[in-house]
mmCIF file of C-alpha atoms and ligand atoms in Angstrom:
data_model
loop_
_atom_site.group_PDB
_atom_site.id
_atom_site.type_symbol
_atom_site.label_atom_id
_atom_site.label_comp_id
_atom_site.label_asym_id
_atom_site.label_seq_id
_atom_site.Cartn_x
_atom_site.Cartn_y
_atom_site.Cartn_z
ATOM 1 C CA UNK O 1 45.494 111.809 -118.929
ATOM 2 C CA UNK O 2 46.223 115.270 -120.934
ATOM 3 C CA UNK O 3 43.804 115.155 -124.226
ATOM 4 C CA UNK O 4 45.951 114.927 -127.119
ATOM 5 C CA UNK O 5 45.942 117.671 -129.078
ATOM 6 C CA UNK O 6 45.469 116.737 -133.006
ATOM 7 C CA UNK O 7 48.901 117.652 -135.395
ATOM 8 C CA UNK O 8 48.286 119.559 -137.887
ATOM 9 C CA UNK O 9 50.598 119.517 -141.054
ATOM 10 C CA UNK O 10 52.721 123.233 -141.433
ATOM 11 C CA UNK O 11 50.010 125.627 -143.029
ATOM 12 C CA UNK O 12 52.561 126.766 -146.583
ATOM 13 C CA UNK O 13 51.969 129.477 -148.922
ATOM 14 C CA UNK O 14 53.299 130.647 -151.879
ATOM 15 C CA UNK O 15 54.285 134.351 -152.102
ATOM 16 C CA UNK O 16 54.867 134.841 -156.929
ATOM 17 C CA UNK O 17 55.777 137.030 -158.949
ATOM 18 C CA UNK O 18 58.499 138.098 -160.514
ATOM 19 C CA UNK O 19 61.086 140.579 -158.254
ATOM 20 C CA UNK O 20 62.936 141.932 -160.662
ATOM 21 C CA UNK O 21 63.409 143.963 -158.244
ATOM 22 C CA UNK O 22 61.927 142.883 -155.088
ATOM 23 C CA UNK O 23 60.637 146.140 -153.528
ATOM 24 C CA UNK O 24 58.955 147.627 -150.245
ATOM 25 C CA UNK O 25 56.206 146.723 -151.051
ATOM 26 C CA UNK O 26 56.679 142.780 -152.458
ATOM 27 C CA UNK O 27 57.680 142.504 -148.579
ATOM 28 C CA UNK O 28 55.638 143.673 -146.987
ATOM 29 C CA UNK O 29 52.986 140.937 -148.782
ATOM 30 C CA UNK O 30 55.764 138.444 -148.292
ATOM 31 C CA UNK O 31 56.433 139.946 -144.259
ATOM 32 C CA UNK O 32 52.269 139.642 -143.128
ATOM 33 C CA UNK O 33 52.798 136.663 -145.472
ATOM 34 C CA UNK O 34 54.519 135.509 -142.429
ATOM 35 C CA UNK O 35 52.395 136.149 -139.983
ATOM 36 C CA UNK O 36 49.829 133.857 -141.127
ATOM 37 C CA UNK O 37 51.177 130.635 -142.314
ATOM 38 C CA UNK O 38 53.645 128.830 -140.504
ATOM 39 C CA UNK O 39 56.232 128.707 -142.867
ATOM 40 C CA UNK O 40 56.249 130.714 -147.165
ATOM 41 C CA UNK O 41 58.007 130.318 -149.603
ATOM 42 C CA UNK O 42 58.520 133.087 -151.988
ATOM 43 C CA UNK O 43 58.700 132.004 -155.909
ATOM 44 C CA UNK O 44 59.988 133.605 -158.856
ATOM 45 C CA UNK O 45 58.790 133.287 -161.660
ATOM 46 C CA UNK O 46 61.396 132.611 -164.992
ATOM 47 C CA UNK O 47 59.426 133.323 -167.896
ATOM 48 C CA UNK O 48 62.538 135.697 -168.624
ATOM 49 C CA UNK O 49 60.893 138.784 -170.370
ATOM 50 C CA UNK O 50 63.311 140.290 -173.154
ATOM 51 C CA UNK O 51 63.687 143.282 -170.235
ATOM 52 C CA UNK O 52 64.184 141.858 -167.158
ATOM 53 C CA UNK O 53 66.656 144.118 -165.772
ATOM 54 C CA UNK O 54 68.292 141.181 -163.635
ATOM 55 C CA UNK O 55 68.210 137.016 -163.901
ATOM 56 C CA UNK O 56 66.272 134.782 -161.463
ATOM 57 C CA UNK O 57 69.715 133.127 -159.786
ATOM 58 C CA UNK O 58 69.962 137.452 -158.929
ATOM 59 C CA UNK O 59 67.128 138.080 -158.112
ATOM 60 C CA UNK O 60 66.037 134.479 -155.582
ATOM 61 C CA UNK O 61 69.528 135.625 -154.355
ATOM 62 C CA UNK O 62 68.296 139.380 -153.526
ATOM 63 C CA UNK O 63 64.859 137.687 -151.956
ATOM 64 C CA UNK O 64 67.202 135.712 -150.052
ATOM 65 C CA UNK O 65 69.012 138.360 -148.336
ATOM 66 C CA UNK O 66 65.897 140.729 -148.004
ATOM 67 C CA UNK O 67 63.634 137.748 -145.876
ATOM 68 C CA UNK O 68 66.835 136.289 -144.229
ATOM 69 C CA UNK O 69 65.259 138.228 -141.219
ATOM 70 C CA UNK O 70 62.046 136.096 -141.233
ATOM 71 C CA UNK O 71 61.648 132.658 -139.316
ATOM 72 C CA UNK O 72 60.111 130.518 -142.521
ATOM 73 C CA UNK O 73 60.195 132.278 -144.894
ATOM 74 C CA UNK O 74 62.753 130.649 -148.427
ATOM 75 C CA UNK O 75 63.206 131.393 -151.237
ATOM 76 C CA UNK O 76 63.477 130.162 -154.527
ATOM 77 C CA UNK O 77 62.814 129.598 -158.865
ATOM 78 C CA UNK O 78 59.957 128.106 -160.226
ATOM 79 C CA UNK O 79 58.768 127.585 -164.161
ATOM 80 C CA UNK O 80 56.174 125.946 -165.423
ATOM 81 C CA UNK O 81 52.591 126.774 -164.460
ATOM 82 C CA UNK O 82 52.569 127.755 -159.763
ATOM 83 C CA UNK O 83 49.118 124.932 -159.432
ATOM 84 C CA UNK O 84 51.312 122.879 -160.196
ATOM 85 C CA UNK O 85 54.759 123.737 -158.706
ATOM 86 C CA UNK O 86 52.150 124.916 -155.020
ATOM 87 C CA UNK O 87 51.198 120.710 -155.269
ATOM 88 C CA UNK O 88 54.766 119.528 -155.321
ATOM 89 C CA UNK O 89 55.347 121.446 -152.743
ATOM 90 C CA UNK O 90 52.124 120.829 -150.179
ATOM 91 C CA UNK O 91 51.232 124.636 -150.763
ATOM 92 C CA UNK O 92 47.801 125.003 -149.956
ATOM 93 C CA UNK O 93 47.308 129.501 -150.418
ATOM 94 C CA UNK O 94 48.740 131.883 -153.183
ATOM 95 C CA UNK O 95 48.721 135.119 -151.684
ATOM 96 C CA UNK O 96 49.276 138.193 -154.190
ATOM 97 C CA UNK O 97 49.303 141.563 -152.960
ATOM 98 C CA UNK O 98 46.515 143.631 -155.077
ATOM 99 C CA UNK O 99 47.368 147.541 -155.828
ATOM 100 C CA UNK O 100 44.263 148.585 -157.031
ATOM 101 C CA UNK O 101 40.950 147.873 -158.251
ATOM 102 C CA UNK O 102 41.785 147.213 -161.386
ATOM 103 C CA UNK O 103 45.139 144.701 -159.982
ATOM 104 C CA UNK O 104 41.747 142.999 -159.473
ATOM 105 C CA UNK O 105 40.395 141.346 -162.349
ATOM 106 C CA UNK O 106 43.722 140.020 -163.803
ATOM 107 C CA UNK O 107 44.136 138.129 -160.324
ATOM 108 C CA UNK O 108 40.709 137.783 -159.497
ATOM 109 C CA UNK O 109 40.978 135.458 -162.663
ATOM 110 C CA UNK O 110 44.259 133.757 -162.482
ATOM 111 C CA UNK O 111 42.954 132.790 -159.214
ATOM 112 C CA UNK O 112 39.697 131.690 -160.442
ATOM 113 C CA UNK O 113 41.770 129.300 -163.450
ATOM 114 C CA UNK O 114 43.633 127.735 -160.270
ATOM 115 C CA UNK O 115 41.224 126.817 -158.214
ATOM 116 C CA UNK O 116 39.639 125.016 -161.313
ATOM 117 C CA UNK O 117 43.035 123.325 -162.070
ATOM 118 C CA UNK O 118 44.076 121.883 -158.638
ATOM 119 C CA UNK O 119 42.071 123.401 -156.244
ATOM 120 C CA UNK O 120 44.463 125.790 -154.488
ATOM 121 C CA UNK O 121 43.299 128.920 -152.894
ATOM 122 C CA UNK O 122 44.108 132.487 -153.374
ATOM 123 C CA UNK O 123 44.593 134.902 -150.789
ATOM 124 C CA UNK O 124 44.783 138.264 -151.912
ATOM 125 C CA UNK O 125 46.136 141.498 -149.256
ATOM 126 C CA UNK O 126 45.447 144.961 -150.131
ATOM 127 C CA UNK O 127 49.264 146.656 -150.467
ATOM 128 C CA UNK O 128 50.562 148.462 -147.665
ATOM 129 C CA UNK O 129 49.060 152.858 -148.667
ATOM 130 C CA UNK O 130 52.965 153.468 -148.833
ATOM 131 C CA UNK O 131 53.521 150.984 -151.625
ATOM 132 C CA UNK O 132 50.626 151.311 -153.168
ATOM 133 C CA UNK O 133 51.823 152.923 -156.766
ATOM 134 C CA UNK O 134 55.341 151.256 -156.097
ATOM 135 C CA UNK O 135 55.697 149.025 -159.156
ATOM 136 C CA UNK O 136 59.426 147.192 -160.088
ATOM 137 C CA UNK O 137 58.436 148.396 -163.791
ATOM 138 C CA UNK O 138 58.505 151.384 -162.348
ATOM 139 C CA UNK O 139 60.745 150.959 -160.603
ATOM 140 C CA UNK O 140 63.383 149.895 -163.517
ATOM 141 C CA UNK O 141 62.245 152.930 -165.328
ATOM 142 C CA UNK O 142 62.574 156.148 -163.115
ATOM 143 C CA UNK O 143 66.500 153.979 -161.964
ATOM 144 C CA UNK O 144 66.882 153.565 -166.272
ATOM 145 C CA UNK O 145 65.969 157.552 -166.936
ATOM 146 C CA UNK O 146 68.566 158.377 -163.911
ATOM 147 C CA UNK O 147 65.676 159.092 -160.794
ATOM 148 C CA UNK O 148 66.999 157.583 -158.066
ATOM 149 C CA UNK O 149 64.914 154.169 -155.986
ATOM 150 C CA UNK O 150 66.801 154.173 -152.473
ATOM 151 C CA UNK O 151 63.223 154.616 -151.139
ATOM 152 C CA UNK O 152 60.755 152.268 -153.346
ATOM 153 C CA UNK O 153 63.354 149.114 -152.672
ATOM 154 C CA UNK O 154 66.609 148.410 -149.509
ATOM 155 C CA UNK O 155 69.710 149.821 -149.399
ATOM 156 C CA UNK O 156 71.306 146.790 -151.343
ATOM 157 C CA UNK O 157 69.245 146.323 -154.106
ATOM 158 C CA UNK O 158 69.171 149.939 -155.047
ATOM 159 C CA UNK O 159 72.492 150.295 -155.281
ATOM 160 C CA UNK O 160 72.119 146.938 -157.755
ATOM 161 C CA UNK O 161 69.585 147.955 -159.915
ATOM 162 C CA UNK O 162 70.808 151.778 -160.281
ATOM 163 C CA UNK O 163 74.631 150.107 -160.804
ATOM 164 C CA UNK O 164 72.529 147.801 -163.616
ATOM 165 C CA UNK O 165 70.825 150.234 -165.715
ATOM 166 C CA UNK O 166 73.953 152.458 -165.701
ATOM 167 C CA UNK O 167 75.758 149.405 -167.294
ATOM 168 C CA UNK O 168 73.237 148.477 -170.322
ATOM 169 C CA UNK O 169 72.879 152.273 -170.611
ATOM 170 C CA UNK O 170 76.803 152.042 -171.653
ATOM 171 C CA UNK O 171 76.054 149.070 -172.988
ATOM 172 C CA UNK O 172 74.012 150.068 -175.540
ATOM 173 C CA UNK O 173 75.322 151.259 -178.533
HETATM 174 O O1 PNS U 201 55.562 139.882 -160.548
HETATM 175 P P1 PNS U 201 54.244 139.125 -161.517
HETATM 176 O O2 PNS U 201 54.759 139.361 -162.844
HETATM 177 O O3 PNS U 201 53.007 139.871 -160.927
HETATM 178 O O4 PNS U 201 54.721 137.752 -161.084
HETATM 179 C C1 PNS U 201 53.562 136.458 -162.618
HETATM 180 C C2 PNS U 201 53.678 135.155 -161.486
HETATM 181 C C3 PNS U 201 55.371 134.502 -162.112
HETATM 182 C C4 PNS U 201 52.733 134.994 -160.242
HETATM 183 C C5 PNS U 201 52.669 134.505 -162.524
HETATM 184 O O5 PNS U 201 52.747 134.689 -164.477
HETATM 185 C C6 PNS U 201 52.174 133.375 -162.467
HETATM 186 O O6 PNS U 201 51.122 132.956 -162.186
HETATM 187 N N1 PNS U 201 53.256 132.759 -163.554
HETATM 188 C C7 PNS U 201 52.564 131.099 -163.617
HETATM 189 C C8 PNS U 201 52.516 130.750 -164.980
HETATM 190 C C9 PNS U 201 50.705 130.421 -165.022
HETATM 191 O O7 PNS U 201 50.105 129.461 -163.105
HETATM 192 N N2 PNS U 201 50.373 130.752 -165.351
HETATM 193 C C10 PNS U 201 49.054 130.274 -164.888
HETATM 194 C C11 PNS U 201 48.047 131.594 -164.386
HETATM 195 S S1 PNS U 201 46.482 130.986 -164.511
#
């Protein structure tokens, strides 16, 4: 008689963010999270800032296409507290990429607050060195001022970003 294997529930993590737009740096973190956990939910925050380039549904659409190649990765929107989203979706870990030491201050504070609120833990992954200087806000700025963002984003997202900033510029009075 073979010994019965204990059945453990899938380990599910969330990669939360604004993803406006998703960069190669974000995608590197998502891919590495998928190697560490059974399932990954990429959660797009819907607290719209006035400077947002893409709507949350547009970001979900672009992310969904970008993560299609990885098994066990899904994309959705969320609003409200991240810890409530985690509880509602049986998520046991929040995964965040850290680019610099200065990222750590605020991320540590949020991790400790989230731990206190519901007990959910945060895992920090160091951003790949090749993407450490890349952020969505800098990409938006470079594109807005006429620079190429092709190196930092998947081709289709780079094209949409360039197109969107041009349309914005044309609409401006
Ligand atoms: O890509 P960003 O802008 O750094 O993502 C920020 C995000 C969406 C992960 C963060 O703002 C967040 O967790 N928002 C949810 C609101 C919340 O739970 N606030 C309390 C944090 S302790």
